[in-house]
CSV table of C-alpha atoms in Angstrom, one decimal:
chain,number,residue,atom,x,y,z
A,261,MET,CA,0.0,0.0,0.0
A,262,LEU,CA,2.9,2.3,0.8
A,263,ASP,CA,4.5,1.6,-2.5
A,264,ARG,CA,1.3,2.5,-4.4
A,265,SER,CA,1.0,5.7,-2.4
A,266,THR,CA,4.6,6.6,-3.1
A,267,THR,CA,4.1,5.9,-6.8
A,268,ARG,CA,1.0,8.0,-7.0
A,269,LEU,CA,2.8,10.9,-5.2
A,270,GLN,CA,5.7,10.7,-7.7
A,271,ILE,CA,3.3,10.7,-10.6
A,272,THR,CA,1.5,13.7,-9.1
A,273,LYS,CA,4.8,15.6,-8.6
A,274,ARG,CA,5.8,14.8,-12.2
A,275,SER,CA,2.5,16.0,-13.6
A,276,MET,CA,2.6,19.2,-11.6
A,277,LEU,CA,6.1,19.9,-12.8
A,278,HIS,CA,5.2,19.3,-16.4
A,279,LEU,CA,2.3,21.6,-16.1
A,280,LEU,CA,4.3,24.4,-14.5
A,281,LEU,CA,7.3,24.1,-16.8
A,282,ARG,CA,5.3,23.5,-20.1
A,283,GLY,CA,4.2,27.1,-20.0
A,284,VAL,CA,7.7,28.4,-19.5
A,285,PHE,CA,8.9,26.2,-22.3
A,286,ILE,CA,6.2,27.4,-24.7
A,287,LEU,CA,7.2,31.0,-23.9
A,288,GLY,CA,10.8,30.1,-24.5
A,289,LEU,CA,10.0,28.6,-27.9
A,290,VAL,CA,8.2,31.8,-28.9
A,291,LEU,CA,11.1,34.0,-27.8
A,292,LYS,CA,13.5,31.6,-29.5
A,293,SER,CA,11.7,32.1,-32.8
A,294,PHE,CA,12.7,35.8,-32.8
A,295,HIS,CA,16.4,36.3,-33.6
A,296,ARG,CA,16.6,39.5,-31.5
A,297,PHE,CA,16.0,37.4,-28.3
A,298,ARG,CA,18.8,35.0,-29.0
A,299,PRO,CA,21.5,37.0,-27.0
A,300,CYS,CA,19.2,37.3,-24.0
A,301,LEU,CA,18.4,33.5,-24.0
A,302,CYS,CA,22.1,32.7,-24.4
A,303,ARG,CA,23.0,34.9,-21.4
A,304,LEU,CA,20.2,33.3,-19.4
A,305,PHE,CA,21.5,29.8,-20.3
A,306,ASP,CA,25.0,30.8,-19.3
A,307,VAL,CA,23.8,32.1,-15.9
A,308,ILE,CA,21.9,28.8,-15.2
A,309,CYS,CA,24.9,26.7,-16.2
A,310,GLY,CA,27.4,28.8,-14.3
A,311,VAL,CA,29.8,28.7,-17.3
A,312,ARG,CA,29.7,30.0,-20.8
A,313,LEU,CA,28.9,27.4,-23.4
A,314,SER,CA,28.8,27.8,-27.1
A,315,PRO,CA,25.2,28.3,-28.3
A,316,ASN,CA,25.9,25.8,-31.0
A,317,ILE,CA,25.9,23.1,-28.3
A,318,TYR,CA,22.4,23.7,-27.0
A,319,TRP,CA,20.5,26.0,-29.3
A,320,LYS,CA,18.9,23.3,-31.4
A,321,SER,CA,17.5,21.4,-28.4
A,322,LEU,CA,16.7,24.5,-26.3
A,323,PHE,CA,13.1,24.2,-25.0
A,324,SER,CA,12.6,20.9,-26.7
A,325,HIS,CA,10.5,18.0,-25.3
A,326,GLU,CA,13.7,16.2,-24.4
A,327,MET,CA,15.0,19.2,-22.5
A,328,LEU,CA,11.7,19.4,-20.6
A,329,GLU,CA,12.0,15.7,-19.6
A,330,GLY,CA,15.6,16.2,-18.5
A,331,VAL,CA,14.8,19.2,-16.4
A,332,VAL,CA,11.9,17.5,-14.8
A,333,ASP,CA,14.0,14.4,-14.0
A,334,SER,CA,16.7,16.6,-12.4
A,335,ILE,CA,14.3,18.5,-10.2
A,336,LEU,CA,12.6,15.3,-9.0
A,337,VAL,CA,15.9,13.7,-8.2
A,338,ASP,CA,16.7,16.7,-6.1
A,339,TRP,CA,13.3,16.7,-4.4
A,340,ASN,CA,13.5,13.0,-3.6
A,341,LYS,CA,17.0,12.8,-2.2
A,342,THR,CA,17.3,11.2,1.2
A,343,THR,CA,20.7,12.7,2.2
A,344,LYS,CA,20.5,15.9,4.3
A,345,PRO,CA,23.0,18.5,5.4
A,346,SER,CA,24.6,17.5,8.7
A,347,GLY,CA,22.9,14.1,8.4
A,348,LYS,CA,24.3,10.6,8.3
A,349,VAL,CA,26.0,9.6,5.1
A,350,PHE,CA,24.4,6.9,3.0
A,351,ASN,CA,27.1,4.4,2.4
A,352,SER,CA,26.2,3.9,-1.2
A,353,PRO,CA,27.2,0.8,-3.2
A,354,LEU,CA,29.6,1.7,-6.0
A,355,VAL,CA,31.6,0.0,-8.7
A,356,THR,CA,35.3,0.5,-9.5
A,357,LEU,CA,36.4,1.0,-13.1
A,358,ASP,CA,37.4,-2.7,-13.1
A,359,GLY,CA,33.9,-3.7,-12.2
A,360,GLU,CA,34.6,-4.5,-8.5
A,361,TYR,CA,31.9,-3.6,-6.0
A,362,CYS,CA,32.8,-1.3,-3.1
A,363,ARG,CA,31.2,1.2,-0.7
A,364,LEU,CA,31.4,5.0,-0.6
A,365,LEU,CA,32.8,5.1,2.9
A,366,GLU,CA,35.7,2.8,2.0
A,367,TRP,CA,37.2,6.0,0.4
A,368,SER,CA,36.7,8.1,3.5
A,369,ARG,CA,39.4,8.4,6.3
A,370,PRO,CA,38.8,9.6,9.9
A,371,ASN,CA,39.1,13.3,10.6
A,372,ARG,CA,39.7,14.0,6.9
A,373,PRO,CA,37.1,15.5,4.5
A,374,LEU,CA,36.2,13.5,1.4
A,375,ILE,CA,35.0,15.6,-1.5
A,376,VAL,CA,32.6,13.7,-3.8
A,377,ASN,CA,32.0,15.0,-7.3
A,378,PHE,CA,29.0,13.5,-9.1
A,379,GLY,CA,28.8,13.8,-12.9
A,380,SER,CA,29.1,12.2,-16.3
A,381,LEU,CA,31.0,12.6,-19.5
A,382,THR,CA,28.0,14.0,-21.5
A,383,CYS,CA,27.6,16.9,-19.2
A,384,PRO,CA,29.5,19.9,-20.7
A,385,VAL,CA,29.4,21.9,-17.5
A,386,PHE,CA,30.9,19.0,-15.6
A,387,MET,CA,33.6,18.5,-18.2
A,388,LYS,CA,34.3,22.3,-18.4
A,389,LYS,CA,34.8,22.5,-14.7
A,390,LEU,CA,36.8,19.3,-14.3
A,391,GLU,CA,40.1,21.3,-14.6
A,392,GLN,CA,39.0,23.6,-11.8
A,393,TYR,CA,38.1,20.5,-9.7
A,394,GLN,CA,41.5,19.0,-10.4
A,395,LYS,CA,43.2,22.3,-9.3
A,396,MET,CA,41.3,22.2,-6.1
A,397,MET,CA,42.4,18.6,-5.6
A,398,LYS,CA,46.0,19.7,-6.0
A,399,ASP,CA,45.7,22.6,-3.6
A,400,PHE,CA,44.1,20.6,-0.8
A,401,GLN,CA,45.4,17.0,-1.4
A,402,ASP,CA,47.4,17.2,1.9
A,403,ILE,CA,44.3,17.7,4.0
A,404,ALA,CA,41.4,16.1,2.0
A,405,ASP,CA,40.6,13.2,-0.2
A,406,PHE,CA,38.8,13.5,-3.6
A,407,ILE,CA,36.7,11.1,-5.7
A,408,ILE,CA,34.5,11.3,-8.8
A,409,VAL,CA,31.3,9.3,-8.9
A,410,TYR,CA,30.1,8.6,-12.4
A,411,THR,CA,26.3,8.7,-12.6
A,412,GLU,CA,23.7,8.3,-15.4
A,413,GLU,CA,24.4,10.3,-18.5
A,414,ALA,CA,23.2,13.9,-18.4
A,415,HIS,CA,22.9,14.3,-22.2
A,416,PRO,CA,22.8,10.9,-23.9
A,417,SER,CA,22.0,10.6,-27.6
A,418,ASP,CA,18.7,8.9,-26.7
A,419,GLY,CA,17.7,11.7,-24.4
A,420,TRP,CA,18.3,15.5,-24.2
A,421,ALA,CA,21.2,15.3,-26.7
A,422,LEU,CA,23.5,18.2,-27.3
A,423,GLU,CA,25.4,19.1,-30.5
A,424,ASN,CA,29.2,18.7,-30.6
A,425,ASN,CA,29.1,16.5,-27.5
A,426,PHE,CA,29.9,12.9,-26.7
A,427,ASP,CA,27.5,10.9,-28.9
A,428,VAL,CA,26.6,8.0,-26.7
A,429,PRO,CA,23.3,6.4,-25.6
A,430,SER,CA,22.3,5.8,-22.0
A,431,PRO,CA,24.2,2.8,-20.8
A,432,LYS,CA,22.0,-0.3,-20.3
A,433,THR,CA,24.5,-2.4,-18.3
A,434,GLN,CA,27.0,-1.8,-15.6
A,435,SER,CA,29.9,-2.7,-17.9
A,436,GLU,CA,28.7,0.0,-20.4
A,437,ARG,CA,28.5,2.6,-17.6
A,438,CYS,CA,32.0,1.6,-16.4
A,439,ALA,CA,33.3,1.9,-20.0
A,440,MET,CA,32.0,5.5,-20.1
A,441,ALA,CA,33.7,6.2,-16.7
A,442,ARG,CA,36.9,4.8,-18.0
A,443,LEU,CA,36.7,7.2,-20.9
A,444,LEU,CA,36.2,10.0,-18.4
A,445,SER,CA,39.3,8.9,-16.6
A,446,THR,CA,41.4,9.7,-19.7
A,447,HIS,CA,40.4,13.3,-19.2
A,448,ASN,CA,41.3,13.1,-15.5
A,449,ALA,CA,44.8,14.6,-15.4
A,450,SER,CA,45.0,14.6,-11.6
A,451,ARG,CA,44.2,10.9,-11.5
A,452,CYS,CA,41.4,11.4,-9.0
A,453,PRO,CA,39.8,8.1,-8.3
A,454,VAL,CA,36.7,7.5,-10.5
A,455,LEU,CA,33.9,5.3,-9.1
A,456,VAL,CA,30.7,4.3,-10.8
A,457,ASP,CA,27.1,4.4,-9.5
A,458,THR,CA,25.3,1.1,-9.8
A,459,MET,CA,22.6,0.5,-12.4
A,460,LEU,CA,20.0,0.9,-9.6
A,461,ASN,CA,21.3,4.5,-9.3
A,462,ALA,CA,21.6,4.1,-5.5
A,463,ALA,CA,24.0,7.0,-5.1
A,464,ASN,CA,22.1,9.2,-7.5
A,465,ILE,CA,18.8,8.7,-5.6
A,466,ALA,CA,20.3,9.1,-2.2
A,467,TYR,CA,22.3,12.2,-3.0
A,468,GLY,CA,20.1,13.9,-5.6
A,469,ALA,CA,23.2,13.9,-7.8
A,470,PHE,CA,21.7,14.2,-11.3
A,471,PRO,CA,23.1,15.8,-13.4
A,472,ILE,CA,26.0,17.1,-11.3
A,473,ARG,CA,26.5,17.8,-7.6
A,474,LEU,CA,29.2,18.3,-5.0
A,475,TYR,CA,29.3,16.9,-1.4
A,476,VAL,CA,31.8,17.0,1.4
A,477,ILE,CA,31.6,14.2,3.9
A,478,GLU,CA,33.6,13.7,7.1
A,479,ASP,CA,33.4,11.1,9.9
A,480,ASP,CA,30.3,9.5,8.3
A,481,HIS,CA,28.3,12.8,8.1
A,482,VAL,CA,27.5,15.3,5.4
A,483,VAL,CA,29.3,18.5,6.2
A,484,TYR,CA,28.7,20.3,2.9
A,485,GLN,CA,25.8,19.7,0.4
A,486,GLY,CA,26.2,21.6,-2.8
A,487,GLY,CA,23.1,22.8,-4.7
A,488,ALA,CA,21.5,20.9,-7.5
A,489,GLY,CA,23.5,21.3,-10.7
A,490,PRO,CA,24.2,22.9,-12.9
A,491,THR,CA,23.2,26.1,-11.2
A,492,GLY,CA,24.2,25.0,-7.7
A,493,TYR,CA,27.4,23.3,-8.8
A,494,GLU,CA,30.0,25.7,-7.2
A,495,ILE,CA,33.5,24.4,-6.9
A,496,ASN,CA,34.6,27.7,-5.3
A,497,GLU,CA,32.2,27.0,-2.4
A,498,VAL,CA,33.9,23.7,-1.7
A,499,SER,CA,37.3,25.5,-1.8
A,500,ASP,CA,36.0,28.1,0.6
A,501,TRP,CA,34.7,25.4,2.9
A,502,LEU,CA,38.0,23.6,3.0
A,503,LYS,CA,39.8,26.9,3.7
A,504,GLN,CA,37.5,27.7,6.6
A,505,ASN,CA,37.2,24.3,8.1
A,506,THR,CA,40.6,22.7,7.8
A,507,LYS,CA,44.1,23.5,8.7
A,508,ILE,CA,46.2,24.1,5.6
């Protein structure tokens, strides 16, 4: 009975979101049809993403049905997350690049922050900020540990696909997702450990990680919970937290 109630609640939430956002997207499509509004829409998109992306990447799919579904999914993942600030860490099952199962807290050491960076190869914001994350890792590697957790694809070819992006469909098996994570690791100059969410998306569900998100955990508790990405994905906030809460 509880499962049915939960399912009905999720359907209701999704329907309400669709109703609210559909009007926004219709207005967006109208504005998009007028060339003079393009600069304004591009600036708005850059503000939402927190980085400047080439309009050629997203313009074709801007305000599309696929974008609507992706936005709804990301909002629902955030709303339904079970991990709370200052709360107990969910010791999520994860998979190594070699396909071995492990747990999140296996990568955490006592009295030492663990920065967890959730994302995927097909998220251009995640990829564009990866260098900044690697610099933070270099700056604080003596007092903190860092990992990347590879989640479901943000912009797969069978979903909200972007132009000039990695052209890959949503992985259907764990080995396929691990293969994408291994590809990400080739862009990982700092050699930060890359782990992979299971196909049950346990970490994504618990941490509201889709499409990108940052956490700091210490002594089995969440000490920093970043905002939902891309807007709330602020690496500078994590750097500031480390400066204020650790001895460098």
